[in-house]
Every structure is written in C-alpha cells, then in structure tokens.
PDB file of C-alpha atoms in Angstrom:
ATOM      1  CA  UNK C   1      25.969 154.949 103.017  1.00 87.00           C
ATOM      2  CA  UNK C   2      23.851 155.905 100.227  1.00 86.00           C
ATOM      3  CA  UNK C   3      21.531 157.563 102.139  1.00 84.00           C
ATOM      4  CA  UNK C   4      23.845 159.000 104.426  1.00 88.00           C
ATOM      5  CA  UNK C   5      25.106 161.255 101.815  1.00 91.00           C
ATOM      6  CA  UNK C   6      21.431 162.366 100.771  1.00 92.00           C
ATOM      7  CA  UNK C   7      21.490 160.150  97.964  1.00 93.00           C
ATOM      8  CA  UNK C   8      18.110 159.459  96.343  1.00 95.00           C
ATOM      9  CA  UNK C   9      19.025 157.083  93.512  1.00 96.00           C
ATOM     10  CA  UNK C  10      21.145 154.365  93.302  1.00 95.00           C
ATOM     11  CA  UNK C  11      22.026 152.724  89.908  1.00 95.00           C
ATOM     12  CA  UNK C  12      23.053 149.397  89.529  1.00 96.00           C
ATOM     13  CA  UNK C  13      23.933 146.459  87.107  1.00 96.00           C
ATOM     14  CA  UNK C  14      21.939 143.535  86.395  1.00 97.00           C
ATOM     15  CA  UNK C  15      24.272 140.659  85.627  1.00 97.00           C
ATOM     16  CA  UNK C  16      23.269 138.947  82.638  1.00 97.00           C
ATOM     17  CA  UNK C  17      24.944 135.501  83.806  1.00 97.00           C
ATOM     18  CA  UNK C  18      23.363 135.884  87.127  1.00 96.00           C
ATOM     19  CA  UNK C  19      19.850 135.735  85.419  1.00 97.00           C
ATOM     20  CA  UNK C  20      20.803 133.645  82.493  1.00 97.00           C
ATOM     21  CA  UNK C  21      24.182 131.841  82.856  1.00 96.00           C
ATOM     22  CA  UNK C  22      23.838 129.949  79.192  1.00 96.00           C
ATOM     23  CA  UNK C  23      22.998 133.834  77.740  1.00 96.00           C
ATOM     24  CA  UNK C  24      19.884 132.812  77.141  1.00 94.00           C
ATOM     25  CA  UNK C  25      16.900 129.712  78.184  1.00 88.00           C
ATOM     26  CA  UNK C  26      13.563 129.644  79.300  1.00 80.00           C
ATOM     27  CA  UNK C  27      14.082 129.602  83.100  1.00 93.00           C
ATOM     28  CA  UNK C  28      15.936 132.108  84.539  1.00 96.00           C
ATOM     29  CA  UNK C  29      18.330 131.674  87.937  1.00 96.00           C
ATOM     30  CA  UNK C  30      15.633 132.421  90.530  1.00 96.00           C
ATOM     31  CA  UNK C  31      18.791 132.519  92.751  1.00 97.00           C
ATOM     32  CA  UNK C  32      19.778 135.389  90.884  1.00 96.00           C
ATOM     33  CA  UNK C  33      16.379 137.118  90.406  1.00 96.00           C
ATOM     34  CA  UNK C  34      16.183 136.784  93.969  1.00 96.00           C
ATOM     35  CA  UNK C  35      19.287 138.732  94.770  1.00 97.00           C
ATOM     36  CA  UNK C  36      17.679 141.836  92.849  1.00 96.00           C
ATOM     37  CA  UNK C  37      14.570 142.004  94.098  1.00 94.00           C
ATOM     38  CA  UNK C  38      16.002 141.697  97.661  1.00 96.00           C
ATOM     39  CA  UNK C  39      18.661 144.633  96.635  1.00 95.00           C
ATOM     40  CA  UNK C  40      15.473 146.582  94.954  1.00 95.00           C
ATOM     41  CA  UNK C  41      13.133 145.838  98.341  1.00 95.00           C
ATOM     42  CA  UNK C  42      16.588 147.468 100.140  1.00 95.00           C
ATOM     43  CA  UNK C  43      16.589 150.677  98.046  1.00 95.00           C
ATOM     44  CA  UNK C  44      12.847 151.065  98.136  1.00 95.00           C
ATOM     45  CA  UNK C  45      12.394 150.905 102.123  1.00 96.00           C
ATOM     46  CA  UNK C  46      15.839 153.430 102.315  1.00 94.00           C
ATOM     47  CA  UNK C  47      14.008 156.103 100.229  1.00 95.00           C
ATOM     48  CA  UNK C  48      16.236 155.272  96.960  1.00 96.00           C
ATOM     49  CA  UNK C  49      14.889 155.080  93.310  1.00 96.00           C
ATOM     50  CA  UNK C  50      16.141 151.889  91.252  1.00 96.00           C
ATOM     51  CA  UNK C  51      18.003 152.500  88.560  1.00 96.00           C
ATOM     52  CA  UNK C  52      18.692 148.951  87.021  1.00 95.00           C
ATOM     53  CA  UNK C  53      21.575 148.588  83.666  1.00 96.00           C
ATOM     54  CA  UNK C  54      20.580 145.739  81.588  1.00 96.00           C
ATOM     55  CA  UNK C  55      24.297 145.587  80.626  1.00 94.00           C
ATOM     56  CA  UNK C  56      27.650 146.330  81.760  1.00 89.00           C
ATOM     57  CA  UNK C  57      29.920 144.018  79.906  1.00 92.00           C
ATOM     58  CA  UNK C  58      28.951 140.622  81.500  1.00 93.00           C
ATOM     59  CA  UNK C  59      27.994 138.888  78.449  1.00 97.00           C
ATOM     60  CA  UNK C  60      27.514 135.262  79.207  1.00 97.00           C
ATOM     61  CA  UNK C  61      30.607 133.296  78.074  1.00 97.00           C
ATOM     62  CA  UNK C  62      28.575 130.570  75.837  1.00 97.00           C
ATOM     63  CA  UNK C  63      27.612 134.119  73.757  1.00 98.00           C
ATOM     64  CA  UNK C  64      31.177 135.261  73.592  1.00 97.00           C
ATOM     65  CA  UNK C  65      32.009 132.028  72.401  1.00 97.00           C
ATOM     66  CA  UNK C  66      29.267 132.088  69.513  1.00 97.00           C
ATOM     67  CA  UNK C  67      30.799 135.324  68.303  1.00 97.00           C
ATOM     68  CA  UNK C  68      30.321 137.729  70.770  1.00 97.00           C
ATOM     69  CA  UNK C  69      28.261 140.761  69.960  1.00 96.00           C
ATOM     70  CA  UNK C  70      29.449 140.369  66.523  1.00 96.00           C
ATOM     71  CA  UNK C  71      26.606 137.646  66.114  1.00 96.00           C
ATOM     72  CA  UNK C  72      23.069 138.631  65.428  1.00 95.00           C
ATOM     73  CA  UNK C  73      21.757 135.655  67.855  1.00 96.00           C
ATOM     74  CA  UNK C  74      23.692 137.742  70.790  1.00 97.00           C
ATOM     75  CA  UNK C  75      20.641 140.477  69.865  1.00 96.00           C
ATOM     76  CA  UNK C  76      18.091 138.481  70.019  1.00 96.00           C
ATOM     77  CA  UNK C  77      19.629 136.545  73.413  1.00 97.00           C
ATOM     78  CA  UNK C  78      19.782 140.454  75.038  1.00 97.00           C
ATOM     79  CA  UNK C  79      16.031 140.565  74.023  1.00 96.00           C
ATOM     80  CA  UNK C  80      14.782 137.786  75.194  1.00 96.00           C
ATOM     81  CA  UNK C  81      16.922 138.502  78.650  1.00 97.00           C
ATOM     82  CA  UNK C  82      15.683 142.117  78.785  1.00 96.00           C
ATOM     83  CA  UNK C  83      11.986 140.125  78.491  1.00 95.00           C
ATOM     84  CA  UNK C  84      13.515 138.343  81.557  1.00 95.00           C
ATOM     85  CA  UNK C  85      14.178 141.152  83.849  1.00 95.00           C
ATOM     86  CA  UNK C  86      10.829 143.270  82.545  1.00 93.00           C
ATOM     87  CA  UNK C  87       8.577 140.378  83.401  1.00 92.00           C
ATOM     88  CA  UNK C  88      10.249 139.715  86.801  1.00 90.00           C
ATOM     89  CA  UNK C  89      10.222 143.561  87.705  1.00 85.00           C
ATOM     90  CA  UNK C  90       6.554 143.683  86.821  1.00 71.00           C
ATOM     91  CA  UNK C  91       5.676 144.978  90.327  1.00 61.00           C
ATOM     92  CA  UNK C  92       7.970 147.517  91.081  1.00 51.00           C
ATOM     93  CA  UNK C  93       5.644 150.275  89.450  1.00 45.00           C
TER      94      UNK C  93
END
C-alpha cells in the first residue's frame, strides 16, 4: 500500500518486549529479531527507507514493575537494548 501511494519511507516501532521480554538479558528473542529484519528485507526490496523507533511505550513489564522509567536501571536496560538492535542492524548500511 505503501508504495502504492508513492511512499518512500516507512517508520516503524521496534518492540522492546519482542527483543527483550525480561527488559533486558544477554540473548535477545531471535524470534523477534527475526520478524524485523524480515519487515526491513520487505521495505528494502519495495524501494522504502527504514525508519526504526527504539520506543513507543512498550516497556517490558518486569521494568514497569521495578519502577518504571522512574528508575535509573530502566536507562541503563534502554541502553543496553538500543546495543541490541544496533548490533543486530549492523548490515543494513
């Protein structure tokens, strides 16, 4: 559809509980890691730029339950995920 109306960029959400459903961990879903690079491979053979959103109010539950983004360990969980997503999107340049 995208494409159909002469779009050239499509921005989307990364769910942080897709990639991390704890908030944070060393190994990510590869389930869910999966499911973006398939929707990123999608955009890029349609002609559409990627425009990924780290967040769009999906923190994990276990986070909201330690305080929410009212806790300093929430920062340093977002980190570590956005380390997450920027290792696994490595390739796309």
């Amino acid at each position: 559809l995208a494409c159909k109306l002469g779009v050239d960029a499509y921005r989307f959400s990364i769910a942080w509980p897709r990639i991390l459903p704890a908030g944070r961990g060393a190994q990510p879903n590869a389930r869910g890691l999966d499911f973006y690079e398939r929707l990123v491979d999608g955009m890029l053979a349609r002609g559409l730029e990627p425009w990924a959103t780290l967040y769009h109010w999906d923190l994990p539950q276990a986070l909201q339950d330690a305080g929410g983004w009212a806790s300093r360990d929430t920062v340093q969980a977002f980190v570590d995920y956005a380390a997450v997503i920027t290792r696994a999107a490595g390739d796309a340049a």
